[in-house]
Coordinates of C-alpha atoms and ligand atoms in Angstrom, one line a residue:
X1 CA -19.2 5.1 6.8
X2 CA -19.0 4.1 10.5
X3 CA -17.4 6.6 12.9
X4 CA -13.8 5.4 13.3
X5 CA -12.8 7.8 16.1
X6 CA -13.4 5.2 18.9
X7 CA -9.9 3.8 18.6
X8 CA -6.9 6.1 18.7
X9 CA -3.7 5.6 16.8
X10 CA -1.3 3.7 18.9
X11 CA 1.9 2.2 17.5
X12 CA 2.3 0.0 20.5
X13 CA -1.2 -1.4 20.4
X14 CA -2.8 -1.0 16.9
X15 CA -6.5 -1.5 16.6
X16 CA -8.6 -3.1 13.9
X17 CA -11.2 -0.6 12.7
X18 CA -14.0 -1.9 10.5
X19 CA -15.3 1.0 8.4
X20 CA -18.2 0.7 6.0
X21 CA -17.2 3.0 3.3
X22 CA -20.1 4.0 0.9
X23 CA -20.1 3.9 -2.8
X24 CA -16.7 2.3 -3.5
X25 CA -18.4 -0.1 -5.9
X26 CA -20.0 2.6 -7.8
X27 CA -17.4 5.4 -8.3
X28 CA -17.2 7.7 -11.3
X29 CA -14.7 6.5 -13.8
X30 CA -12.2 9.2 -13.0
X31 CA -12.8 9.5 -9.3
X32 CA -9.7 11.5 -8.7
X33 CA -10.1 15.2 -9.8
X34 CA -11.4 13.8 -13.1
X35 CA -7.8 13.0 -13.8
X36 CA -7.2 9.7 -15.8
X37 CA -3.4 9.5 -14.9
X38 CA -3.8 9.7 -11.1
X39 CA -7.0 7.6 -11.1
X40 CA -5.3 4.8 -13.0
X41 CA -2.2 5.1 -10.8
X42 CA -4.6 4.5 -7.8
X43 CA -6.3 1.7 -9.7
X44 CA -2.9 0.0 -10.0
X45 CA -2.7 0.1 -6.2
X46 CA -6.2 -1.2 -5.7
X47 CA -5.0 -4.3 -7.6
X48 CA -1.6 -4.5 -5.9
X49 CA -2.8 -4.0 -2.3
X50 CA -5.2 -6.9 -1.6
X51 CA -3.0 -9.6 -2.9
X52 CA 0.1 -7.9 -1.5
X53 CA -1.5 -7.7 1.9
X54 CA -2.4 -11.4 1.9
X55 CA 1.3 -12.0 1.1
X56 CA 2.2 -9.9 4.1
X57 CA 0.1 -12.0 6.4
X58 CA 1.4 -15.3 4.9
X59 CA 5.0 -14.0 5.4
X60 CA 4.6 -13.1 9.1
X61 CA 2.5 -16.0 10.2
X62 CA 5.3 -18.7 10.2
X63 CA 7.3 -16.6 12.8
X64 CA 4.3 -15.8 15.1
X65 CA 5.2 -18.6 17.5
X66 CA 8.9 -17.5 17.8
X67 CA 7.9 -14.1 19.1
X68 CA 8.8 -13.8 22.8
X69 CA 7.0 -10.7 23.9
X70 CA 3.3 -10.8 24.3
X71 CA 3.0 -7.1 23.2
X72 CA 4.6 -7.9 19.9
X73 CA 2.4 -11.0 19.5
X74 CA -0.7 -8.8 20.0
X75 CA 0.7 -6.2 17.6
X76 CA 1.1 -8.9 14.9
X77 CA -2.5 -10.0 15.4
X78 CA -3.7 -6.4 15.1
X79 CA -1.4 -6.0 12.0
X80 CA -3.1 -9.0 10.4
X81 CA -6.6 -7.8 11.2
X82 CA -5.8 -4.4 9.7
X83 CA -4.4 -5.8 6.5
X84 CA -7.4 -8.1 6.0
X85 CA -9.7 -5.0 6.3
X86 CA -7.5 -3.0 3.8
X87 CA -7.6 -5.7 1.3
X88 CA -11.3 -6.1 1.5
X89 CA -12.0 -2.4 1.1
X90 CA -9.6 -2.0 -1.9
X91 CA -11.2 -5.0 -3.6
X92 CA -14.6 -3.4 -3.4
X93 CA -13.3 -0.7 -5.8
X94 CA -12.9 -3.5 -8.4
X95 CA -16.7 -3.5 -9.0
X96 CA -16.5 0.2 -10.1
X97 CA -13.6 -0.7 -12.5
X98 CA -15.6 -3.6 -14.0
X99 CA -18.5 -1.2 -14.5
X100 CA -16.1 1.1 -16.4
X101 CA -15.1 -1.9 -18.6
X102 CA -11.5 -1.7 -17.2
X103 CA -9.5 -5.0 -17.3
X104 CA -9.1 -5.3 -13.5
X105 CA -9.7 -9.0 -13.4
X106 CA -7.1 -9.7 -16.2
X107 CA -4.5 -7.5 -14.5
X108 CA -5.2 -9.2 -11.1
X109 CA -4.9 -12.7 -12.6
X110 CA -1.6 -11.7 -14.3
X111 CA -0.3 -10.1 -11.1
X112 CA -1.3 -13.2 -9.0
X113 CA 0.4 -15.6 -11.4
X114 CA 3.6 -13.8 -12.1
X115 CA 4.4 -12.3 -8.7
X116 CA 3.0 -14.8 -6.2
X117 CA 3.0 -18.1 -8.1
X118 CA 6.3 -17.6 -9.9
X119 CA 8.6 -14.9 -8.5
X120 CA 7.9 -14.9 -4.7
X121 CA 7.3 -18.7 -4.7
X122 CA 10.8 -19.1 -6.3
X123 CA 12.4 -16.7 -3.9
X124 CA 10.7 -18.4 -0.9
X125 CA 11.8 -21.9 -2.2
X126 CA 15.5 -20.8 -2.7
X127 CA 16.0 -18.5 0.2
X128 CA 13.4 -19.7 2.8
X129 CA 10.6 -17.8 4.5
X130 CA 12.9 -15.2 6.0
X131 CA 13.2 -13.5 2.6
X132 CA 9.5 -13.0 2.5
X133 CA 9.5 -11.5 5.9
X134 CA 12.2 -9.1 4.8
X135 CA 10.4 -8.1 1.6
X136 CA 7.2 -7.5 3.8
X137 CA 9.1 -5.4 6.2
X138 CA 10.5 -3.3 3.3
X139 CA 7.0 -2.9 1.7
X140 CA 5.7 -1.8 5.0
X141 CA 8.3 0.9 5.0
X142 CA 7.1 2.1 1.6
X143 CA 3.4 2.0 2.5
X144 CA 4.0 3.9 5.8
X145 CA 6.3 6.5 4.0
X146 CA 3.7 6.9 1.3
X147 CA 1.0 7.2 3.9
X148 CA 2.9 9.9 5.8
X149 CA 3.6 11.9 2.6
X150 CA -0.1 11.7 1.6
X151 CA -1.3 12.9 4.9
X152 CA 1.3 15.7 5.2
X153 CA 0.3 17.1 1.8
X154 CA -3.4 16.1 2.0
X155 CA -2.9 14.3 -1.2
X156 CA -6.3 12.5 -1.0
X157 CA -8.2 15.7 -0.9
X158 CA -9.3 15.6 -4.6
X159 CA -10.6 12.0 -4.4
X160 CA -14.4 11.5 -4.9
X161 CA -16.6 10.7 -1.9
X162 CA -15.5 7.9 0.4
X163 CA -12.5 7.1 -1.8
X164 CA -10.8 10.0 0.1
X165 CA -11.7 8.4 3.4
X166 CA -10.5 5.0 2.2
X167 CA -7.1 6.5 1.3
X168 CA -6.8 8.5 4.5
X169 CA -7.8 5.6 6.7
X170 CA -5.4 3.2 5.0
X171 CA -2.5 5.7 5.3
X172 CA -3.2 6.2 9.1
X173 CA -3.2 2.4 9.8
X174 CA -0.1 1.9 7.7
X175 CA 1.7 4.4 9.9
X176 CA 0.2 2.9 13.1
X177 CA 1.5 -0.7 12.3
X178 CA 4.6 0.3 10.3
X179 CA 7.1 -1.1 12.8
X180 CA 5.3 -4.4 13.6
X181 CA 6.9 -6.6 10.8
X182 CA 10.2 -4.9 11.2
X183 CA 10.3 -5.7 14.9
X184 CA 9.4 -9.4 14.1
X185 CA 12.3 -9.4 11.6
X186 CA 14.7 -7.8 14.3
X187 CA 13.8 -10.7 16.6
X188 CA 14.0 -13.7 14.2
X189 CA 16.2 -12.5 11.3
X190 CA 18.2 -9.4 12.3
X191 CA 20.9 -9.5 9.6
X192 CA 21.7 -6.3 7.6
X193 CA 22.2 -8.2 4.3
X194 CA 18.8 -9.9 4.5
X195 CA 17.1 -6.6 5.3
X196 CA 18.7 -4.9 2.3
X197 CA 18.2 -7.9 0.0
X198 CA 14.5 -7.8 0.9
X199 CA 14.4 -4.0 0.4
X200 CA 16.0 -4.2 -3.0
X201 CA 13.6 -6.9 -4.2
X202 CA 10.6 -5.0 -2.7
X203 CA 11.7 -1.8 -4.5
X204 CA 12.0 -3.4 -7.9
X205 CA 8.8 -5.4 -7.6
X206 CA 6.5 -2.6 -6.2
X207 CA 7.5 0.2 -8.5
X208 CA 7.8 -1.9 -11.8
X209 CA 4.3 -3.4 -11.2
X210 CA 2.7 -0.2 -10.0
X211 CA 3.9 1.6 -13.2
X212 CA 3.1 -1.3 -15.5
X213 CA -0.5 -1.6 -14.2
X214 CA -1.0 2.2 -14.3
X215 CA -0.1 2.1 -18.0
X216 CA -2.0 -1.1 -18.7
X217 CA -5.2 0.6 -17.3
X218 CA -4.4 3.8 -19.4
X219 CA -3.9 1.9 -22.6
X220 CA -7.0 -0.3 -22.1
X221 CA -9.1 2.8 -21.3
X222 CA -10.7 3.9 -24.6
X223 CA -11.6 7.3 -23.2
X224 CA -8.0 8.0 -22.0
X225 CA -6.9 9.3 -25.3
X226 CA -3.5 10.9 -26.0
X227 CA -5.3 14.3 -25.9
X228 CA -6.7 13.6 -22.6
X229 CA -3.3 12.3 -21.4
X230 CA -1.7 15.6 -22.3
X231 CA -4.4 17.6 -20.6
X232 CA -4.1 15.5 -17.4
X233 CA -0.4 15.2 -17.1
X234 CA 0.3 18.7 -15.6
X235 CA -1.8 18.0 -12.6
X236 CA -0.3 14.5 -12.3
X237 CA 3.2 15.9 -12.5
X238 CA 2.5 18.2 -9.6
X239 CA 1.6 15.2 -7.5
X240 CA 4.8 13.4 -8.6
X241 CA 6.9 16.4 -7.6
X242 CA 5.4 16.4 -4.1
X243 CA 5.6 12.6 -3.7
X244 CA 8.8 11.3 -5.3
X245 CA 11.5 13.3 -3.5
X246 CA 10.4 12.5 0.1
X247 CA 9.7 8.9 -1.0
X248 CA 13.2 8.6 -2.3
X249 CA 14.6 10.2 0.9
X250 CA 12.5 7.8 3.0
X251 CA 13.8 4.8 1.0
X252 CA 17.4 5.9 1.7
X253 CA 16.8 5.9 5.4
X254 CA 16.2 2.2 5.3
X255 CA 19.9 1.7 4.5
X256 CA 21.1 3.1 7.8
X257 CA 22.5 0.2 9.8
X258 CA 20.6 1.3 13.0
X259 CA 17.4 2.2 11.1
X260 CA 14.0 1.7 12.8
X261 CA 10.6 2.7 11.3
X262 CA 9.7 4.6 14.5
X263 CA 12.5 7.1 13.6
X264 CA 10.3 8.3 10.8
X265 CA 7.5 9.6 13.1
X266 CA 4.1 10.3 11.8
X267 CA 2.0 8.9 14.6
X268 CA 0.5 12.3 15.6
X269 CA -0.2 13.2 12.0
X270 CA -2.0 9.8 11.6
X271 CA -4.0 10.5 14.8
X272 CA -5.2 13.9 13.8
X273 CA -6.0 12.8 10.2
X274 CA -8.1 9.8 11.5
X275 CA -9.9 12.0 14.0
X276 CA -10.8 14.5 11.2
X277 CA -12.3 11.9 8.9
Ligands
FE2_1 FE1 -2.5 -2.1 4.3
FE2_2 FE1 0.7 -2.5 6.1

């Protein structure tokens, strides 16, 4: 992996960091503490992120020309560059999943068709491109909140090899660019109703598909027997107990009329975590 320390975390001027992680295409089947439940939960996100991040980019691009401040225009460019890198690195994990005979391509094709060709296409057609921007701003709030929780509790510590670095790097950059899309939305579509509508859609979509794909992987995995599920669920439950309450609290913050992602903090934590990679 390339040394990433050259570019510090800066919410006002995010940087694109191209890291060459090693071995993402050849991971052990249960690369997270030999735990099938957490590994398949992460696999679900390896499928969701690349297509989701391409959707983020498509959602913000139609508004780029309407942004007045040059600083924000540059932040949008960096945001796009970062999301392209995230998608690429998460997609490299798919080779590992194929080697483990997991149905990653089938799940990805289903996800692409249902979410992007049907649901989001329908929403964009009916409500216009601002709803996609609002959904993206909401999903960015979730990725930044999840990133902050994972760094705070060092949740990636039991991931194998460079998978740990991938998760930490992604968390740091999600924190770094967390307010970019929100600031674009404030400029071009500042209404409270639109913000909350996007957040509601984002919440239902993200968590229903994240759980569906986790269980799809678990059910398709012949080695993930009921006995193994019972063995693994205690450790997985500990993770859930650490993650769900602050995630819920972070979600509630989004409903405050004067909410801004910068109120959540996390920049210093991202900087120290990235420097320690
Ligand atoms: Fe990302
Ligand atoms: Fe992001």
